[in-house]
Amino acid sequence: MAPRRSWVEQIMGLPVSVLARGEAADSEQAEVAVRDVFAELSGVDRVFSPYRTDSAVSRLARGEVGWDQVDPLVREVAERCAAARELTGGLFDAQVPGGGWDPSGLVKGWAVERAGERLREVADVDWCLNAGGDVLVVCPSGEPFTVGIQDPRDPGRVIAGVPRTGGAVATSGTAARGAHLYDPRTGGPAGTRWLSVSVTGPSLEYADVLATAAFVAGDDWPAVLLPGYEGLGVLADGNLSATACWGRA
């Protein structure tokens, strides 16, 4: 069995873990790459967290700064959020009821994917980067990792596993934060009989956005997915429903 090493830090209010597999998993290059990943994600949190009073998002909300005064990265994320709204027909929207702006539904996947580029620079190591259930997989060996899908009725239980040799897995639902998602079409809470929707695909940014949009869509969630993305929905009774190519590595 190939050597393995793992790291974990609390960032963005959630555990971020990195698993390395391969002969160079214990190398200094791997160690530096993981430190860089954690540092980049911590930096993103300082800028975008709605829970930090000094973040750009919080300062925008209080009217202390305007869009022309924030870091260009914030404006880039705003543009990405606007594009995601168009892409999902309004099912994903960073504009929240009351007129605020909260890009959290896009930022985590976008940030993890950006940070994951540091891991790709380490040759001959397979990586699994997990940020609170949003997962990026890089497997130059071609040997898949099996990513567990959390049971939304029992966060300590895995309800399904999906093999991945690359790309992303993202989940949106009630397991981590309860019924926190809203429906941009109504401005009220998302009303659905689904407890979670998980999405796989090449981009974690898009998988994250599509998982949110699919959960909000309710029974029509499979129609939200883009080509190259597959989904798994979990109903309140524990029954699972998957798209045709779910589970292909």
Coordinates of N, CA and C in Angstrom, one line a residue:
M1 N 0.8 -1.2 0.0 CA 0.0 0.0 0.0 C 0.9 1.2 0.0
A2 N 0.5 2.2 -0.8 CA 1.3 3.4 -0.9 C 1.2 4.2 0.4
P3 N 2.3 4.9 0.8 CA 2.3 5.7 2.0 C 1.2 6.7 1.9
R4 N 0.7 7.0 3.1 CA -0.3 8.1 3.2 C 0.0 9.0 4.4
R5 N -0.5 10.3 4.2 CA -0.3 11.2 5.3 C -1.5 12.2 5.2
S6 N -1.9 12.6 6.4 CA -3.1 13.5 6.4 C -2.8 14.7 7.3
W7 N -3.5 15.8 7.0 CA -3.5 17.1 7.8 C -4.9 17.6 8.0
V8 N -5.1 18.3 9.0 CA -6.5 18.9 9.2 C -6.3 20.2 10.0
E9 N -7.1 21.2 9.6 CA -7.1 22.5 10.3 C -8.6 23.0 10.2
Q10 N -8.9 23.8 11.2 CA -10.2 24.5 11.3 C -10.1 25.8 10.6
I11 N -10.8 25.9 9.4 CA -10.8 27.1 8.6 C -12.2 27.4 8.1
M12 N -12.6 28.6 8.0 CA -14.0 28.9 7.5 C -15.0 28.4 8.5
G13 N -14.7 28.1 9.7 CA -15.6 27.6 10.7 C -15.9 26.1 10.5
L14 N -15.0 25.4 9.7 CA -15.3 24.0 9.5 C -13.9 23.3 9.3
P15 N -13.9 21.9 9.5 CA -12.7 21.2 9.3 C -12.3 21.1 7.9
V16 N -11.0 21.4 7.6 CA -10.5 21.3 6.2 C -9.4 20.2 6.3
S17 N -9.6 19.1 5.6 CA -8.6 18.0 5.7 C -7.9 17.7 4.4
V18 N -6.7 17.3 4.4 CA -6.0 17.0 3.2 C -5.4 15.6 3.4
L19 N -5.6 14.7 2.5 CA -5.1 13.3 2.5 C -4.1 13.2 1.3
A20 N -2.9 12.8 1.6 CA -1.9 12.6 0.5 C -1.6 11.1 0.4
R21 N -1.5 10.6 -0.8 CA -1.2 9.1 -1.0 C -0.1 9.0 -2.1
G22 N 1.0 8.3 -1.8 CA 2.0 8.2 -2.8 C 3.4 8.2 -2.1
E23 N 4.4 7.9 -2.9 CA 5.8 7.8 -2.3 C 6.3 9.1 -1.8
A24 N 5.8 10.2 -2.4 CA 6.2 11.6 -1.9 C 5.3 12.2 -0.9
A25 N 4.4 11.4 -0.3 CA 3.4 12.0 0.6 C 4.1 12.5 1.8
D26 N 5.2 12.0 2.2 CA 5.9 12.5 3.4 C 7.0 13.5 3.0
S27 N 7.0 14.0 1.8 CA 8.1 14.9 1.4 C 7.9 16.3 1.9
E28 N 9.0 17.0 1.9 CA 8.9 18.4 2.3 C 8.1 19.2 1.3
Q29 N 8.1 18.9 0.0 CA 7.4 19.5 -1.0 C 5.9 19.4 -0.7
A30 N 5.5 18.2 -0.3 CA 4.0 18.0 0.0 C 3.7 18.8 1.3
E31 N 4.5 18.8 2.3 CA 4.3 19.6 3.5 C 4.1 21.1 3.1
V32 N 5.0 21.6 2.3 CA 4.9 23.0 1.9 C 3.6 23.3 1.2
A33 N 3.2 22.4 0.3 CA 2.0 22.6 -0.5 C 0.8 22.6 0.3
V34 N 0.7 21.8 1.3 CA -0.4 21.8 2.2 C -0.5 23.0 3.1
R35 N 0.7 23.5 3.6 CA 0.7 24.7 4.3 C 0.2 25.9 3.5
D36 N 0.6 25.9 2.2 CA 0.1 26.9 1.3 C -1.4 26.9 1.1
V37 N -1.9 25.6 1.0 CA -3.4 25.5 0.8 C -4.1 26.1 2.0
F38 N -3.7 25.7 3.2 CA -4.3 26.2 4.4 C -4.2 27.7 4.5
A39 N -3.0 28.3 4.2 CA -2.8 29.7 4.2 C -3.7 30.4 3.2
E40 N -3.9 29.9 2.0 CA -4.7 30.5 1.0 C -6.2 30.5 1.5
L41 N -6.6 29.4 2.0 CA -8.0 29.3 2.4 C -8.3 30.2 3.6
S42 N -7.3 30.3 4.5 CA -7.5 31.3 5.6 C -7.6 32.7 5.1
G43 N -6.8 33.0 4.1 CA -6.8 34.4 3.5 C -8.2 34.7 2.9
V44 N -8.7 33.7 2.2 CA -10.0 33.8 1.6 C -11.1 34.1 2.7
D45 N -11.0 33.3 3.8 CA -11.9 33.5 4.9 C -11.9 34.9 5.4
R46 N -10.7 35.5 5.6 CA -10.6 36.8 6.1 C -11.3 37.8 5.2
V47 N -11.3 37.6 3.9 CA -11.9 38.5 3.0 C -13.4 38.3 2.8
F48 N -13.8 37.1 2.8 CA -15.2 36.8 2.4 C -16.2 36.3 3.5
S49 N -15.7 36.0 4.7 CA -16.6 35.5 5.7 C -17.6 36.5 6.1
P50 N -18.9 36.2 6.1 CA -19.9 37.1 6.6 C -20.0 37.2 8.1
Y51 N -19.2 36.3 8.8 CA -19.2 36.2 10.2 C -18.0 37.0 10.9
R52 N -17.1 37.5 10.0 CA -16.0 38.3 10.5 C -16.4 39.8 10.3
T53 N -16.3 40.6 11.3 CA -16.7 42.0 11.2 C -15.8 42.8 10.3
D54 N -14.5 42.4 10.1 CA -13.6 43.1 9.3 C -13.5 42.6 7.9
S55 N -14.3 41.6 7.5 CA -14.2 41.1 6.1 C -14.8 42.1 5.1
A56 N -14.4 41.9 3.9 CA -14.9 42.8 2.8 C -16.4 42.6 2.7
V57 N -16.9 41.4 2.9 CA -18.3 41.2 2.8 C -19.1 41.9 3.9
S58 N -18.6 41.9 5.1 CA -19.2 42.6 6.2 C -19.2 44.1 6.0
R59 N -18.0 44.6 5.6 CA -17.9 46.0 5.4 C -18.8 46.5 4.3
L60 N -18.9 45.7 3.2 CA -19.9 46.1 2.2 C -21.3 46.1 2.7
A61 N -21.7 45.1 3.5 CA -23.0 45.1 4.1 C -23.3 46.3 5.0
R62 N -22.3 46.8 5.7 CA -22.5 47.9 6.6 C -22.4 49.3 5.8
G63 N -22.0 49.2 4.5 CA -21.9 50.4 3.7 C -20.6 51.2 4.0
E64 N -19.6 50.5 4.7 CA -18.3 51.2 5.0 C -17.5 51.4 3.7
V65 N -17.6 50.5 2.8 CA -16.9 50.6 1.5 C -17.8 50.3 0.4
G66 N -17.4 50.8 -0.8 CA -18.2 50.5 -2.0 C -17.5 49.5 -2.9
W67 N -18.1 49.1 -3.9 CA -17.5 48.1 -4.8 C -16.2 48.6 -5.4
D68 N -16.1 49.9 -5.6 CA -14.9 50.4 -6.2 C -13.7 50.5 -5.2
Q69 N -14.0 50.1 -3.9 CA -13.0 50.2 -2.9 C -12.5 48.9 -2.4
V70 N -13.1 47.8 -2.9 CA -12.8 46.5 -2.4 C -11.7 45.9 -3.3
D71 N -11.1 44.8 -2.8 CA -10.1 44.1 -3.5 C -10.6 43.6 -4.9
P72 N -9.9 43.6 -6.0 CA -10.4 43.1 -7.2 C -10.9 41.7 -7.2
L73 N -10.3 40.9 -6.2 CA -10.8 39.5 -6.1 C -12.2 39.5 -5.6
V74 N -12.7 40.4 -4.8 CA -14.1 40.5 -4.4 C -15.0 40.8 -5.6
R75 N -14.5 41.7 -6.4 CA -15.3 42.0 -7.6 C -15.4 40.8 -8.6
E76 N -14.2 40.0 -8.7 CA -14.2 38.8 -9.5 C -15.3 37.8 -9.0
V77 N -15.3 37.6 -7.7 CA -16.3 36.7 -7.1 C -17.7 37.2 -7.3
A78 N -17.9 38.5 -7.2 CA -19.2 39.0 -7.5 C -19.7 38.7 -9.0
E79 N -18.7 38.8 -9.9 CA -19.0 38.5 -11.3 C -19.3 37.0 -11.4
R80 N -18.6 36.2 -10.7 CA -18.8 34.7 -10.8 C -20.2 34.4 -10.2
C81 N -20.6 35.0 -9.2 CA -21.9 34.8 -8.6 C -23.0 35.2 -9.5
A82 N -22.8 36.3 -10.2 CA -23.8 36.8 -11.2 C -23.9 35.8 -12.3
A83 N -22.7 35.2 -12.8 CA -22.8 34.2 -13.8 C -23.4 33.0 -13.4
A84 N -23.2 32.6 -12.1 CA -23.9 31.4 -11.6 C -25.4 31.6 -11.5
R85 N -25.8 32.8 -11.2 CA -27.3 33.0 -11.1 C -27.9 32.8 -12.5
E86 N -27.2 33.4 -13.5 CA -27.7 33.2 -14.9 C -27.7 31.7 -15.3
L87 N -26.6 31.0 -15.0 CA -26.4 29.6 -15.3 C -27.5 28.7 -14.7
T88 N -28.0 29.1 -13.6 CA -28.9 28.2 -12.9 C -30.4 28.7 -13.0
G89 N -30.6 29.7 -13.8 CA -31.9 30.3 -13.9 C -32.4 30.9 -12.7
G90 N -31.5 31.5 -11.9 CA -31.9 32.2 -10.6 C -32.0 31.3 -9.4
L91 N -31.8 30.0 -9.6 CA -31.9 29.1 -8.4 C -30.7 29.3 -7.4
F92 N -29.6 29.8 -8.0 CA -28.5 30.2 -7.1 C -28.4 31.7 -7.2
D93 N -28.3 32.4 -6.0 CA -28.2 33.8 -6.0 C -27.5 34.3 -4.8
A94 N -26.4 35.0 -4.9 CA -25.7 35.5 -3.8 C -26.4 36.7 -3.2
Q95 N -27.4 37.3 -3.8 CA -28.2 38.4 -3.2 C -29.2 37.7 -2.3
V96 N -29.2 38.1 -1.1 CA -30.0 37.4 -0.1 C -31.2 38.3 0.3
P97 N -32.3 37.7 0.8 CA -33.5 38.5 1.2 C -33.1 39.6 2.1
G98 N -33.6 40.8 1.8 CA -33.2 42.0 2.6 C -32.2 42.8 1.9
G99 N -31.7 42.4 0.8 CA -30.8 43.2 0.0 C -29.3 43.0 0.3
G100 N -28.9 42.0 1.1 CA -27.5 41.7 1.4 C -26.9 40.9 0.3
W101 N -25.6 40.7 0.4 CA -24.8 39.9 -0.5 C -24.0 38.9 0.3
D102 N -24.2 37.7 0.0 CA -23.5 36.6 0.7 C -23.0 35.6 -0.4
P103 N -21.7 35.6 -0.7 CA -21.2 34.7 -1.8 C -20.8 33.3 -1.3
S104 N -21.1 33.0 0.0 CA -20.6 31.8 0.6 C -20.9 30.5 -0.2
G105 N -22.1 30.5 -0.9 CA -22.4 29.3 -1.7 C -21.5 29.1 -2.8
L106 N -20.7 30.0 -3.2 CA -19.8 29.9 -4.3 C -18.3 29.9 -3.8
V107 N -18.1 30.7 -2.8 CA -16.7 31.0 -2.4 C -16.0 29.8 -2.0
K108 N -16.6 28.9 -1.2 CA -15.9 27.7 -0.7 C -15.4 26.9 -1.8
G109 N -16.2 26.5 -2.7 CA -15.8 25.6 -3.9 C -14.8 26.3 -4.7
W110 N -15.0 27.6 -5.0 CA -14.0 28.4 -5.8 C -12.7 28.4 -5.1
A111 N -12.7 28.7 -3.8 CA -11.4 28.8 -3.1 C -10.7 27.5 -2.9
V112 N -11.4 26.4 -2.7 CA -10.7 25.1 -2.6 C -10.1 24.7 -3.9
E113 N -10.8 25.0 -5.0 CA -10.3 24.7 -6.3 C -9.0 25.5 -6.6
R114 N -9.1 26.7 -6.3 CA -7.9 27.6 -6.5 C -6.7 27.1 -5.6
A115 N -7.0 26.8 -4.4 CA -5.9 26.4 -3.5 C -5.4 25.0 -3.9
G116 N -6.2 24.2 -4.5 CA -5.8 22.8 -4.9 C -4.8 22.8 -6.0
E117 N -4.6 24.0 -6.7 CA -3.6 24.0 -7.7 C -2.2 23.9 -7.1
R118 N -2.0 24.2 -5.8 CA -0.8 24.0 -5.1 C -0.4 22.6 -5.0
L119 N -1.5 21.7 -4.8 CA -1.3 20.3 -4.6 C -0.9 19.7 -6.0
R120 N -1.4 20.2 -7.1 CA -1.1 19.6 -8.4 C 0.4 19.7 -8.7
E121 N 1.0 20.7 -8.1 CA 2.5 20.9 -8.4 C 3.4 19.9 -7.8
V122 N 2.8 19.0 -6.9 CA 3.7 18.0 -6.3 C 3.5 16.7 -7.1
A123 N 4.6 16.2 -7.7 CA 4.5 15.1 -8.6 C 4.3 13.8 -7.9
D124 N 3.6 12.9 -8.5 CA 3.4 11.5 -8.0 C 2.8 11.4 -6.7
V125 N 1.9 12.3 -6.4 CA 1.1 12.2 -5.1 C -0.4 12.4 -5.5
D126 N -1.2 11.5 -4.9 CA -2.7 11.6 -5.1 C -3.2 12.4 -3.9
W127 N -4.2 13.3 -4.1 CA -4.7 14.2 -3.1 C -6.2 14.1 -3.0
C128 N -6.7 14.2 -1.7 CA -8.1 14.4 -1.5 C -8.2 15.5 -0.5
L129 N -8.7 16.6 -1.0 CA -8.9 17.9 -0.1 C -10.4 18.0 0.2
N130 N -10.7 18.0 1.4 CA -12.1 18.0 1.9 C -12.3 19.2 2.8
A131 N -13.2 20.1 2.3 CA -13.5 21.3 3.1 C -15.0 21.2 3.5
G132 N -15.2 20.6 4.7 CA -16.6 20.5 5.2 C -17.6 19.8 4.2
G133 N -17.1 18.7 3.5 CA -18.0 18.0 2.6 C -17.9 18.4 1.2
D134 N -17.2 19.5 0.9 CA -16.9 19.8 -0.5 C -15.5 19.3 -0.8
V135 N -15.4 18.4 -1.8 CA -14.2 17.6 -1.9 C -13.6 17.8 -3.3
L136 N -12.2 18.0 -3.3 CA -11.4 18.0 -4.6 C -10.5 16.9 -4.6
V137 N -10.5 16.1 -5.7 CA -9.7 14.9 -5.8 C -8.7 15.1 -7.0
V138 N -7.4 14.8 -6.7 CA -6.4 14.8 -7.7 C -5.6 13.5 -7.7
C139 N -5.7 12.6 -8.7 CA -5.1 11.3 -8.6 C -4.3 11.0 -9.9
P140 N -3.1 11.5 -10.0 CA -2.3 11.2 -11.1 C -2.0 9.7 -11.3
S141 N -2.1 8.9 -10.2 CA -1.9 7.5 -10.3 C -3.1 6.8 -11.0
G142 N -4.2 7.4 -11.1 CA -5.4 6.8 -11.7 C -6.1 5.9 -10.7
E143 N -5.6 5.7 -9.5 CA -6.3 4.9 -8.5 C -7.3 5.8 -7.7
P144 N -8.6 5.5 -7.7 CA -9.6 6.5 -7.1 C -9.5 6.5 -5.6
F145 N -10.0 7.6 -5.1 CA -10.4 7.7 -3.7 C -11.9 7.5 -3.7
T146 N -12.4 6.9 -2.6 CA -13.9 6.8 -2.5 C -14.3 7.9 -1.5
V147 N -15.2 8.8 -2.0 CA -15.6 9.9 -1.2 C -17.0 9.5 -0.6
G148 N -17.1 9.6 0.7 CA -18.3 9.3 1.4 C -19.3 10.4 1.4
I149 N -20.6 10.1 1.2 CA -21.7 11.0 1.2 C -22.4 10.9 2.6
Q150 N -22.4 12.0 3.3 CA -22.9 12.0 4.6 C -24.5 11.8 4.6
D151 N -24.9 11.0 5.6 CA -26.4 10.8 5.7 C -26.9 12.0 6.4
P152 N -27.8 12.8 5.7 CA -28.4 14.0 6.3 C -29.2 13.8 7.5
R153 N -29.6 12.5 7.8 CA -30.4 12.2 9.0 C -29.6 11.8 10.1
D154 N -28.3 11.5 9.8 CA -27.3 11.0 10.9 C -25.9 11.4 10.4
P155 N -25.5 12.6 10.8 CA -24.2 13.1 10.4 C -23.0 12.2 10.7
G156 N -23.2 11.3 11.6 CA -22.1 10.4 11.9 C -22.1 9.2 11.0
R157 N -23.0 9.1 10.0 CA -23.1 7.9 9.1 C -22.9 8.3 7.7
V158 N -22.2 7.4 6.9 CA -22.1 7.6 5.5 C -23.2 6.8 4.8
I159 N -23.9 7.4 3.9 CA -25.0 6.8 3.3 C -24.7 6.2 1.9
A160 N -23.6 6.7 1.3 CA -23.2 6.2 0.0 C -21.7 6.6 -0.2
G161 N -21.1 6.0 -1.1 CA -19.7 6.3 -1.5 C -19.6 6.4 -3.0
V162 N -18.7 7.4 -3.4 CA -18.6 7.6 -4.9 C -17.1 7.6 -5.2
P163 N -16.6 6.7 -6.1 CA -15.2 6.8 -6.4 C -14.8 7.9 -7.4
R164 N -13.7 8.6 -7.1 CA -13.3 9.7 -8.0 C -11.8 9.6 -8.2
T165 N -11.3 9.7 -9.4 CA -9.9 9.8 -9.7 C -9.5 11.3 -10.0
G166 N -10.5 12.2 -10.0 CA -10.2 13.6 -10.3 C -11.5 14.3 -10.1
G167 N -11.4 15.7 -10.1 CA -12.6 16.5 -10.1 C -13.1 16.7 -8.7
A168 N -14.5 16.8 -8.6 CA -15.1 17.3 -7.4 C -16.3 16.6 -7.0
V169 N -16.6 16.7 -5.6 CA -17.9 16.2 -5.1 C -18.3 17.3 -4.1
A170 N -19.6 17.8 -4.3 CA -20.1 18.8 -3.4 C -21.5 18.4 -3.0
T171 N -21.9 18.8 -1.8 CA -23.2 18.4 -1.2 C -23.9 19.6 -0.6
S172 N -25.2 19.8 -0.9 CA -26.0 20.8 -0.3 C -27.2 20.2 0.3
G173 N -27.5 20.7 1.5 CA -28.6 20.1 2.2 C -28.7 20.5 3.7
T174 N -29.3 19.7 4.5 CA -29.6 20.1 5.9 C -28.7 19.5 6.9
A175 N -27.8 18.6 6.5 CA -27.0 17.9 7.5 C -26.2 18.8 8.4
A176 N -25.4 19.7 7.8 CA -24.5 20.5 8.6 C -25.1 21.7 9.3
R177 N -26.0 22.4 8.6 CA -26.5 23.7 9.2 C -28.0 23.7 9.3
G178 N -28.7 22.6 9.1 CA -30.1 22.6 9.2 C -30.7 23.3 8.0
A179 N -32.0 23.7 8.1 CA -32.7 24.3 6.9 C -32.3 25.7 6.8
H180 N -31.1 26.0 6.1 CA -30.5 27.3 6.0 C -30.7 27.9 4.6
L181 N -31.0 27.1 3.7 CA -31.1 27.6 2.3 C -32.4 28.2 2.0
Y182 N -32.4 29.3 1.2 CA -33.6 30.0 0.8 C -33.8 29.8 -0.7
D183 N -35.0 30.0 -1.2 CA -35.4 29.9 -2.6 C -35.4 31.3 -3.2
P184 N -34.5 31.7 -4.0 CA -34.5 33.0 -4.6 C -35.7 33.4 -5.3
R185 N -36.5 32.4 -5.8 CA -37.7 32.7 -6.5 C -38.8 33.2 -5.6
T186 N -38.8 32.8 -4.4 CA -39.8 33.3 -3.4 C -39.3 34.2 -2.3
G187 N -38.0 34.1 -2.1 CA -37.4 34.9 -0.9 C -37.6 34.2 0.4
G188 N -38.2 33.0 0.4 CA -38.5 32.2 1.6 C -37.6 31.0 1.7
P189 N -37.7 30.2 2.7 CA -36.9 29.0 2.9 C -37.2 28.0 1.7
A190 N -36.1 27.3 1.3 CA -36.3 26.3 0.3 C -37.2 25.2 0.8
G191 N -38.3 25.0 0.1 CA -39.3 23.9 0.4 C -39.1 22.7 -0.5
T192 N -38.6 21.6 0.1 CA -38.3 20.4 -0.7 C -38.4 19.2 0.2
R193 N -38.7 18.1 -0.4 CA -38.8 16.8 0.3 C -37.4 16.1 0.3
W194 N -36.4 16.7 -0.4 CA -35.1 16.2 -0.4 C -34.3 16.7 0.8
L195 N -33.5 15.9 1.4 CA -32.6 16.3 2.5 C -31.3 16.7 2.1
S196 N -30.8 16.2 0.9 CA -29.5 16.6 0.4 C -29.4 16.2 -1.1
V197 N -28.6 17.0 -1.8 CA -28.2 16.6 -3.2 C -26.7 16.8 -3.3
S198 N -26.1 15.7 -3.7 CA -24.6 15.7 -4.0 C -24.4 15.7 -5.5
V199 N -23.3 16.5 -5.9 CA -23.0 16.6 -7.3 C -21.6 16.3 -7.5
T200 N -21.3 15.5 -8.5 CA -19.9 15.3 -9.0 C -19.7 15.9 -10.3
G201 N -18.4 16.3 -10.6 CA -18.1 16.9 -11.9 C -16.7 17.4 -11.9
P202 N -16.2 18.0 -13.0 CA -14.8 18.4 -13.1 C -14.4 19.6 -12.3
S203 N -15.4 20.5 -12.0 CA -15.1 21.8 -11.2 C -15.8 21.8 -9.9
L204 N -15.0 22.0 -8.8 CA -15.7 22.1 -7.5 C -16.5 23.4 -7.4
E205 N -16.0 24.5 -8.0 CA -16.8 25.7 -8.0 C -18.2 25.5 -8.6
Y206 N -18.3 24.8 -9.7 CA -19.6 24.6 -10.4 C -20.4 23.5 -9.6
A207 N -19.7 22.4 -9.2 CA -20.4 21.4 -8.4 C -21.0 22.0 -7.2
D208 N -20.4 22.9 -6.5 CA -20.9 23.5 -5.3 C -22.2 24.3 -5.7
V209 N -22.0 25.2 -6.7 CA -23.2 26.0 -7.1 C -24.3 25.1 -7.6
L210 N -24.1 24.1 -8.4 CA -25.1 23.2 -8.9 C -25.8 22.4 -7.8
A211 N -25.0 22.0 -6.7 CA -25.6 21.3 -5.6 C -26.6 22.2 -4.9
T212 N -26.3 23.5 -4.7 CA -27.2 24.4 -4.1 C -28.4 24.6 -4.9
A213 N -28.2 24.9 -6.2 CA -29.3 25.1 -7.1 C -30.2 23.9 -7.2
A214 N -29.6 22.7 -7.2 CA -30.4 21.5 -7.3 C -31.3 21.3 -6.1
F215 N -30.7 21.5 -4.9 CA -31.4 21.4 -3.7 C -32.6 22.3 -3.7
V216 N -32.4 23.5 -4.1 CA -33.5 24.5 -4.1 C -34.6 24.1 -5.2
A217 N -34.2 23.5 -6.2 CA -35.1 23.1 -7.3 C -36.1 22.0 -6.9
G218 N -35.8 21.3 -5.8 CA -36.7 20.2 -5.4 C -36.7 19.0 -6.3
D219 N -37.9 18.6 -6.7 CA -38.0 17.4 -7.5 C -37.5 17.5 -8.9
D220 N -37.3 18.7 -9.4 CA -36.7 19.0 -10.7 C -35.2 19.0 -10.7
W221 N -34.6 18.6 -9.6 CA -33.1 18.9 -9.4 C -32.3 18.2 -10.5
P222 N -32.6 17.0 -11.1 CA -31.7 16.5 -12.1 C -31.6 17.4 -13.3
A223 N -32.7 18.2 -13.6 CA -32.6 19.1 -14.8 C -31.7 20.3 -14.6
V224 N -31.3 20.5 -13.4 CA -30.4 21.7 -13.1 C -28.9 21.4 -13.5
L225 N -28.6 20.1 -13.5 CA -27.2 19.7 -13.7 C -26.7 20.0 -15.1
L226 N -25.5 20.4 -15.2 CA -24.8 20.7 -16.5 C -24.3 19.4 -17.1
P227 N -24.0 19.3 -18.4 CA -23.3 18.1 -19.0 C -22.0 17.9 -18.3
G228 N -21.7 16.7 -18.0 CA -20.5 16.3 -17.2 C -20.6 16.3 -15.7
Y229 N -21.8 16.7 -15.2 CA -22.1 16.7 -13.8 C -23.2 15.7 -13.5
E230 N -23.0 14.9 -12.4 CA -24.0 13.9 -12.0 C -24.4 14.2 -10.6
G231 N -25.6 13.6 -10.2 CA -26.1 13.9 -8.9 C -26.7 12.7 -8.2
L232 N -26.7 12.8 -6.8 CA -27.4 11.9 -6.0 C -28.2 12.6 -4.9
G233 N -29.5 12.3 -4.9 CA -30.4 13.0 -4.0 C -30.8 12.0 -2.9
V234 N -31.0 12.5 -1.7 CA -31.4 11.7 -0.5 C -32.8 12.3 0.0
L235 N -33.7 11.4 0.0 CA -35.1 11.7 0.5 C -35.2 11.6 2.0
A236 N -36.2 12.2 2.6 CA -36.4 12.1 4.0 C -36.5 10.7 4.6
D237 N -37.0 9.8 3.8 CA -37.1 8.4 4.2 C -35.9 7.6 4.0
G238 N -34.8 8.3 3.5 CA -33.5 7.6 3.3 C -33.3 7.0 1.9
N239 N -34.4 7.0 1.1 CA -34.2 6.5 -0.3 C -33.3 7.4 -1.1
L240 N -32.6 6.8 -2.0 CA -31.6 7.5 -2.8 C -32.1 7.5 -4.3
S241 N -31.8 8.6 -5.0 CA -32.1 8.7 -6.4 C -30.9 9.3 -7.1
A242 N -30.4 8.6 -8.1 CA -29.1 9.1 -8.8 C -29.4 9.3 -10.3
T243 N -28.6 10.2 -10.8 CA -28.6 10.3 -12.3 C -27.8 9.2 -12.9
A244 N -28.0 9.0 -14.2 CA -27.5 7.8 -14.9 C -26.1 7.5 -14.7
C245 N -25.2 8.5 -14.7 CA -23.8 8.2 -14.7 C -23.1 8.5 -13.3
W246 N -24.0 8.6 -12.3 CA -23.4 8.8 -10.9 C -22.6 7.6 -10.6
G247 N -21.4 7.9 -10.0 CA -20.6 6.8 -9.5 C -19.5 6.4 -10.4
R248 N -19.4 7.0 -11.6 CA -18.3 6.7 -12.5 C -17.1 7.6 -12.1
A249 N -16.0 7.0 -12.0 CA -14.8 7.7 -11.5 C -14.3 8.6 -12.5

